PDB file of C-alpha atoms and ligand atoms in Angstrom:
ATOM      1  CA  MET A   1      41.405 191.501 247.252  1.00 90.00           C
ATOM      2  CA  LYS A   2      43.929 189.027 246.461  1.00 96.00           C
ATOM      3  CA  ALA A   3      44.567 188.045 242.745  1.00 98.00           C
ATOM      4  CA  LYS A   4      43.889 184.353 241.869  1.00 98.00           C
ATOM      5  CA  SER A   5      45.286 182.067 239.151  1.00 98.00           C
ATOM      6  CA  PRO A   6      43.032 180.624 236.521  1.00 98.00           C
ATOM      7  CA  ASP A   7      43.709 177.184 237.786  1.00 98.00           C
ATOM      8  CA  GLU A   8      42.063 177.925 241.074  1.00 98.00           C
ATOM      9  CA  SER A   9      38.626 178.023 239.489  1.00 98.00           C
ATOM     10  CA  ARG A  10      38.840 175.535 236.692  1.00 98.00           C
ATOM     11  CA  ALA A  11      36.076 173.154 236.345  1.00 98.00           C
ATOM     12  CA  GLU A  12      35.348 169.912 234.539  1.00 98.00           C
ATOM     13  CA  THR A  13      32.077 167.959 234.443  1.00 98.00           C
ATOM     14  CA  THR A  14      30.600 164.981 232.560  1.00 98.00           C
ATOM     15  CA  VAL A  15      26.919 164.449 232.238  1.00 98.00           C
ATOM     16  CA  LEU A  16      25.178 161.476 230.544  1.00 98.00           C
ATOM     17  CA  MET A  17      22.594 162.478 228.025  1.00 98.00           C
ATOM     18  CA  MET A  18      19.218 160.945 228.608  1.00 98.00           C
ATOM     19  CA  PRO A  19      15.876 160.631 226.451  1.00 98.00           C
ATOM     20  CA  PRO A  20      14.331 163.983 227.989  1.00 98.00           C
ATOM     21  CA  ASP A  21      17.535 165.774 226.699  1.00 98.00           C
ATOM     22  CA  ALA A  22      16.807 164.911 222.945  1.00 98.00           C
ATOM     23  CA  ASN A  23      14.520 165.038 220.015  1.00 98.00           C
ATOM     24  CA  PRO A  24      12.529 161.886 218.785  1.00 98.00           C
ATOM     25  CA  MET A  25      15.389 161.026 216.527  1.00 98.00           C
ATOM     26  CA  GLY A  26      17.854 160.958 219.608  1.00 98.00           C
ATOM     27  CA  ASN A  27      19.641 164.353 218.880  1.00 98.00           C
ATOM     28  CA  VAL A  28      20.579 166.344 222.061  1.00 98.00           C
ATOM     29  CA  PHE A  29      18.770 169.928 222.143  1.00 97.00           C
ATOM     30  CA  GLY A  30      21.348 172.758 221.546  1.00 97.00           C
ATOM     31  CA  GLY A  31      19.397 174.335 224.596  1.00 97.00           C
ATOM     32  CA  VAL A  32      20.338 171.412 226.946  1.00 98.00           C
ATOM     33  CA  ILE A  33      23.949 171.860 225.882  1.00 97.00           C
ATOM     34  CA  LEU A  34      23.740 175.642 226.330  1.00 97.00           C
ATOM     35  CA  LYS A  35      22.243 175.017 229.924  1.00 98.00           C
ATOM     36  CA  HIS A  36      25.360 173.028 230.980  1.00 98.00           C
ATOM     37  CA  VAL A  37      27.690 175.564 229.444  1.00 98.00           C
ATOM     38  CA  ASP A  38      26.078 178.247 231.483  1.00 98.00           C
ATOM     39  CA  LEU A  39      26.159 176.064 234.626  1.00 98.00           C
ATOM     40  CA  ILE A  40      29.735 175.301 234.435  1.00 98.00           C
ATOM     41  CA  ALA A  41      30.661 178.676 233.539  1.00 98.00           C
ATOM     42  CA  GLY A  42      28.845 179.908 236.544  1.00 98.00           C
ATOM     43  CA  ILE A  43      30.646 177.600 238.841  1.00 98.00           C
ATOM     44  CA  VAL A  44      34.195 178.923 237.426  1.00 98.00           C
ATOM     45  CA  ALA A  45      32.954 182.538 237.854  1.00 98.00           C
ATOM     46  CA  LYS A  46      31.707 181.983 241.367  1.00 98.00           C
ATOM     47  CA  ARG A  47      34.862 180.169 242.378  1.00 98.00           C
ATOM     48  CA  HIS A  48      36.992 182.973 241.002  1.00 98.00           C
ATOM     49  CA  ALA A  49      34.807 185.779 242.523  1.00 98.00           C
ATOM     50  CA  GLY A  50      34.387 184.096 245.807  1.00 97.00           C
ATOM     51  CA  HIS A  51      31.549 186.379 246.774  1.00 91.00           C
ATOM     52  CA  GLY A  52      28.312 187.950 245.163  1.00 92.00           C
ATOM     53  CA  ASN A  53      25.525 186.838 242.843  1.00 97.00           C
ATOM     54  CA  ILE A  54      26.909 185.815 239.456  1.00 98.00           C
ATOM     55  CA  VAL A  55      24.763 186.251 236.495  1.00 98.00           C
ATOM     56  CA  THR A  56      25.297 185.602 232.880  1.00 98.00           C
ATOM     57  CA  ALA A  57      25.634 188.806 230.866  1.00 98.00           C
ATOM     58  CA  THR A  58      26.540 187.430 227.415  1.00 97.00           C
ATOM     59  CA  MET A  59      27.138 183.961 225.592  1.00 96.00           C
ATOM     60  CA  ASP A  60      29.089 184.492 222.352  1.00 94.00           C
ATOM     61  CA  ARG A  61      27.704 182.516 219.395  1.00 86.00           C
ATOM     62  CA  MET A  62      28.027 178.652 219.654  1.00 89.00           C
ATOM     63  CA  THR A  63      28.264 176.435 216.714  1.00 89.00           C
ATOM     64  CA  PHE A  64      27.200 172.917 217.242  1.00 93.00           C
ATOM     65  CA  MET A  65      29.697 171.253 215.019  1.00 94.00           C
ATOM     66  CA  ARG A  66      28.853 167.619 215.774  1.00 95.00           C
ATOM     67  CA  PRO A  67      25.679 166.044 216.822  1.00 95.00           C
ATOM     68  CA  VAL A  68      25.324 164.708 220.438  1.00 97.00           C
ATOM     69  CA  PHE A  69      23.142 161.505 220.852  1.00 97.00           C
ATOM     70  CA  ILE A  70      21.251 160.068 223.874  1.00 98.00           C
ATOM     71  CA  GLY A  71      23.797 157.694 225.671  1.00 98.00           C
ATOM     72  CA  ASN A  72      26.699 160.112 224.728  1.00 98.00           C
ATOM     73  CA  ALA A  73      28.341 161.930 227.614  1.00 98.00           C
ATOM     74  CA  LEU A  74      28.829 165.649 227.369  1.00 98.00           C
ATOM     75  CA  VAL A  75      32.284 166.649 228.869  1.00 98.00           C
ATOM     76  CA  LEU A  76      32.578 170.210 229.614  1.00 98.00           C
ATOM     77  CA  SER A  77      35.750 172.029 230.627  1.00 98.00           C
ATOM     78  CA  ALA A  78      35.862 175.562 231.826  1.00 98.00           C
ATOM     79  CA  ARG A  79      38.430 178.194 232.662  1.00 98.00           C
ATOM     80  CA  ILE A  80      38.608 181.733 233.317  1.00 98.00           C
ATOM     81  CA  ASN A  81      40.495 183.805 230.573  1.00 98.00           C
ATOM     82  CA  TYR A  82      39.925 187.492 231.543  1.00 98.00           C
ATOM     83  CA  VAL A  83      38.629 189.773 234.223  1.00 98.00           C
ATOM     84  CA  ARG A  84      37.804 193.483 234.091  1.00 98.00           C
ATOM     85  CA  ARG A  85      36.371 194.828 237.285  1.00 98.00           C
ATOM     86  CA  SER A  86      33.042 192.860 237.893  1.00 98.00           C
ATOM     87  CA  SER A  87      32.925 191.084 234.740  1.00 98.00           C
ATOM     88  CA  MET A  88      34.615 187.729 233.792  1.00 98.00           C
ATOM     89  CA  GLU A  89      35.202 185.859 230.488  1.00 98.00           C
ATOM     90  CA  VAL A  90      34.958 181.962 230.914  1.00 98.00           C
ATOM     91  CA  GLU A  91      35.811 179.635 228.016  1.00 98.00           C
ATOM     92  CA  VAL A  92      34.005 176.387 227.919  1.00 98.00           C
ATOM     93  CA  THR A  93      34.910 173.413 225.694  1.00 97.00           C
ATOM     94  CA  VAL A  94      32.188 170.897 225.003  1.00 97.00           C
ATOM     95  CA  ASP A  95      33.139 167.349 224.104  1.00 97.00           C
ATOM     96  CA  SER A  96      30.909 164.397 223.254  1.00 98.00           C
ATOM     97  CA  GLU A  97      31.970 161.008 224.443  1.00 98.00           C
ATOM     98  CA  ASN A  98      30.868 157.860 222.791  1.00 97.00           C
ATOM     99  CA  PHE A  99      31.381 154.902 225.311  1.00 97.00           C
ATOM    100  CA  ASP A 100      30.810 152.258 222.735  1.00 96.00           C
ATOM    101  CA  GLU A 101      33.608 153.586 220.551  1.00 96.00           C
ATOM    102  CA  GLY A 102      35.752 154.817 223.316  1.00 96.00           C
ATOM    103  CA  ALA A 103      35.917 158.232 221.215  1.00 96.00           C
ATOM    104  CA  ARG A 104      35.555 161.644 222.259  1.00 97.00           C
ATOM    105  CA  VAL A 105      35.177 164.582 219.886  1.00 97.00           C
ATOM    106  CA  ARG A 106      34.853 168.259 220.160  1.00 96.00           C
ATOM    107  CA  THR A 107      31.336 169.513 219.588  1.00 96.00           C
ATOM    108  CA  GLY A 108      31.738 173.266 220.419  1.00 95.00           C
ATOM    109  CA  THR A 109      33.466 176.147 222.283  1.00 96.00           C
ATOM    110  CA  ALA A 110      31.648 178.989 223.994  1.00 97.00           C
ATOM    111  CA  PHE A 111      32.955 182.323 225.690  1.00 97.00           C
ATOM    112  CA  VAL A 112      30.639 183.311 228.408  1.00 98.00           C
ATOM    113  CA  THR A 113      30.615 186.799 230.100  1.00 98.00           C
ATOM    114  CA  LEU A 114      29.453 186.633 233.902  1.00 98.00           C
ATOM    115  CA  VAL A 115      29.115 189.590 236.278  1.00 98.00           C
ATOM    116  CA  ALA A 116      29.270 189.428 240.078  1.00 98.00           C
ATOM    117  CA  LEU A 117      26.485 191.478 241.697  1.00 98.00           C
ATOM    118  CA  ASP A 118      26.362 192.637 245.312  1.00 97.00           C
ATOM    119  CA  LYS A 119      23.399 192.352 247.652  1.00 97.00           C
ATOM    120  CA  ARG A 120      21.848 195.353 246.281  1.00 97.00           C
ATOM    121  CA  GLY A 121      22.107 194.045 242.591  1.00 97.00           C
ATOM    122  CA  LYS A 122      24.970 196.429 241.808  1.00 98.00           C
ATOM    123  CA  ALA A 123      27.970 195.217 239.869  1.00 98.00           C
ATOM    124  CA  THR A 124      30.741 194.371 242.283  1.00 98.00           C
ATOM    125  CA  GLU A 125      34.650 193.820 241.987  1.00 98.00           C
ATOM    126  CA  VAL A 126      36.073 190.603 241.677  1.00 98.00           C
ATOM    127  CA  PRO A 127      39.836 189.377 242.276  1.00 98.00           C
ATOM    128  CA  GLN A 128      42.137 190.152 239.256  1.00 98.00           C
ATOM    129  CA  LEU A 129      43.809 187.268 237.520  1.00 98.00           C
ATOM    130  CA  LEU A 130      47.216 185.995 238.607  1.00 98.00           C
ATOM    131  CA  LEU A 131      48.910 185.248 235.347  1.00 98.00           C
ATOM    132  CA  LYS A 132      52.078 182.988 235.378  1.00 97.00           C
ATOM    133  CA  THR A 133      52.521 181.401 232.118  1.00 98.00           C
ATOM    134  CA  LYS A 134      52.817 182.557 228.485  1.00 98.00           C
ATOM    135  CA  GLU A 135      49.560 180.738 227.608  1.00 98.00           C
ATOM    136  CA  GLU A 136      47.744 182.568 230.455  1.00 98.00           C
ATOM    137  CA  ASN A 137      48.821 185.969 229.272  1.00 98.00           C
ATOM    138  CA  LYS A 138      47.906 185.150 225.781  1.00 98.00           C
ATOM    139  CA  ARG A 139      44.369 183.977 226.830  1.00 98.00           C
ATOM    140  CA  PHE A 140      43.986 187.198 228.841  1.00 98.00           C
ATOM    141  CA  GLU A 141      45.104 189.338 225.931  1.00 98.00           C
ATOM    142  CA  ASP A 142      42.621 187.490 223.639  1.00 98.00           C
ATOM    143  CA  GLY A 143      39.911 187.624 226.218  1.00 98.00           C
ATOM    144  CA  LYS A 144      40.414 191.333 226.512  1.00 98.00           C
ATOM    145  CA  LYS A 145      40.138 192.000 222.641  1.00 98.00           C
ATOM    146  CA  ARG A 146      36.915 189.906 222.734  1.00 97.00           C
ATOM    147  CA  MET A 147      35.551 191.818 225.641  1.00 98.00           C
ATOM    148  CA  GLU A 148      36.154 195.183 224.023  1.00 98.00           C
ATOM    149  CA  ARG A 149      34.461 193.804 220.874  1.00 97.00           C
ATOM    150  CA  ARG A 150      31.405 192.813 222.891  1.00 96.00           C
ATOM    151  CA  LEU A 151      31.156 196.023 224.804  1.00 97.00           C
ATOM    152  CA  HIS A 152      31.570 197.885 221.436  1.00 97.00           C
ATOM    153  CA  GLU A 153      28.796 195.846 219.850  1.00 95.00           C
ATOM    154  CA  ALA A 154      26.546 196.487 222.810  1.00 94.00           C
ATOM    155  CA  GLY A 155      27.156 200.239 222.725  1.00 96.00           C
ATOM    156  CA  LYS A 156      28.884 200.205 226.168  1.00 93.00           C
ATOM    157  CA  LEU A 157      32.296 201.335 224.913  1.00 86.00           C
TER     158      LEU A 157
HETATM  159  C1  LIG B  23      24.765 192.062 233.300  1.00 69.11           C
HETATM  160  C2  LIG B  23      24.255 193.225 234.013  1.00 69.11           C
HETATM  161  C3  LIG B  23      24.399 193.122 235.508  1.00 69.11           C
HETATM  162  C4  LIG B  23      24.896 194.496 233.494  1.00 69.11           C
HETATM  163  O1  LIG B  23      24.300 195.580 234.062  1.00 69.11           O
HETATM  164  P1  LIG B  23      24.662 197.017 233.506  1.00 69.11           P
HETATM  165  O2  LIG B  23      23.473 197.996 234.027  1.00 69.11           O
HETATM  166  O3  LIG B  23      25.181 197.125 232.170  1.00 69.11           O
HETATM  167  O4  LIG B  23      25.735 197.165 234.804  1.00 69.11           O
HETATM  168  P2  LIG B  23      27.084 198.004 234.571  1.00 69.11           P
HETATM  169  O5  LIG B  23      27.083 199.069 233.692  1.00 69.11           O
HETATM  170  O6  LIG B  23      27.439 198.449 236.015  1.00 69.11           O
HETATM  171  O7  LIG B  23      28.176 196.934 234.203  1.00 69.11           O
HETATM  172  C5  LIG B  23      28.559 195.838 235.194  1.00 69.11           C
HETATM  173  C6  LIG B  23      29.426 194.920 234.219  1.00 69.11           C
HETATM  174  O8  LIG B  23      28.764 194.191 233.182  1.00 69.11           O
HETATM  175  C7  LIG B  23      29.636 194.482 232.084  1.00 69.11           C
HETATM  176  N1  LIG B  23      28.606 194.320 230.918  1.00 69.11           N
HETATM  177  C8  LIG B  23      27.478 194.941 230.714  1.00 69.11           C
HETATM  178  N2  LIG B  23      27.039 194.506 229.593  1.00 69.11           N
HETATM  179  C9  LIG B  23      27.898 193.747 228.833  1.00 69.11           C
HETATM  180  C10 LIG B  23      27.824 192.925 227.643  1.00 69.11           C
HETATM  181  N3  LIG B  23      26.921 193.108 226.765  1.00 69.11           N
HETATM  182  N4  LIG B  23      28.907 192.345 227.405  1.00 69.11           N
HETATM  183  C11 LIG B  23      29.964 192.178 228.344  1.00 69.11           C
HETATM  184  N5  LIG B  23      29.971 192.772 229.472  1.00 69.11           N
HETATM  185  C12 LIG B  23      28.830 193.597 229.800  1.00 69.11           C
HETATM  186  C13 LIG B  23      30.158 195.768 232.114  1.00 69.11           C
HETATM  187  O9  LIG B  23      31.463 195.980 231.193  1.00 69.11           O
HETATM  188  C14 LIG B  23      30.706 195.748 233.650  1.00 69.11           C
HETATM  189  O10 LIG B  23      31.838 195.196 233.691  1.00 69.11           O
HETATM  190  P3  LIG B  23      33.166 195.628 234.370  1.00 69.11           P
HETATM  191  O11 LIG B  23      32.588 195.882 235.733  1.00 69.11           O
HETATM  192  O12 LIG B  23      34.147 194.664 234.407  1.00 69.11           O
HETATM  193  O13 LIG B  23      33.585 196.858 233.637  1.00 69.11           O
HETATM  194  C15 LIG B  23      22.563 193.316 233.721  1.00 69.11           C
HETATM  195  O14 LIG B  23      22.345 193.604 232.230  1.00 69.11           O
HETATM  196  C16 LIG B  23      21.747 192.125 234.024  1.00 69.11           C
HETATM  197  O15 LIG B  23      21.348 192.058 235.135  1.00 69.11           O
HETATM  198  N6  LIG B  23      21.205 191.378 233.009  1.00 69.11           N
HETATM  199  C17 LIG B  23      20.549 190.206 233.326  1.00 69.11           C
HETATM  200  C18 LIG B  23      21.417 188.888 233.814  1.00 69.11           C
HETATM  201  C19 LIG B  23      20.861 187.693 233.967  1.00 69.11           C
HETATM  202  O16 LIG B  23      19.647 187.687 234.554  1.00 69.11           O
HETATM  203  N7  LIG B  23      21.297 186.639 233.385  1.00 69.11           N
HETATM  204  C20 LIG B  23      20.655 185.362 233.194  1.00 69.11           C
HETATM  205  C21 LIG B  23      20.392 184.635 234.412  1.00 69.11           C
HETATM  206  S1  LIG B  23      21.960 184.493 235.404  1.00 69.11           S
END
């Protein structure tokens, strides 16, 4: 399987927050934001894997640092940091864009672990990461440490 660079699977999306996404005071629900985090992480993992059914195994803790309101846009940016055999760590940053003020602020960052499954539902190998830059290597090493911690916490290492 040919290795792929992180740039080949990167994704960005902008989603306008509407009234059904929020509570009566206009604050967007955390669950709505997490849904979009999960969706974009899945797109990155699917692009990287190129095959298989992609499922989410874990989502690391996410702190909502600032409120997002109806009428703001969620701007999500996602990239793959680390690959084991069938599992992938995707980092998603979430910004909130206020059109009236022309301002964009970081509201959170999440690390999502996704696994590629074959037709029988068994974990299946995905391409390794082709790392070219110092930054990509650093992200990979940091991702490896986080994955080892996750697996340790889950009693799988
Ligand atoms: C994710 C899932 C496939 C793992 O199943 P499993 O029986 O542990 O499978 P395996 O032992 O073969 O492990 C498969 C991969 O998952 C990884 N994995 C399993 N549990 C993990 C955890 N808690 N954190 C990180 N990775 C994990 C393993 O390390 C392995 O990765 P590798 O092949 O890169 O080494 C299984 O728990 C599952 O199907 N969960 C439900 C997923 C789901 O429905 N998500 C929400 C909707 S998409």
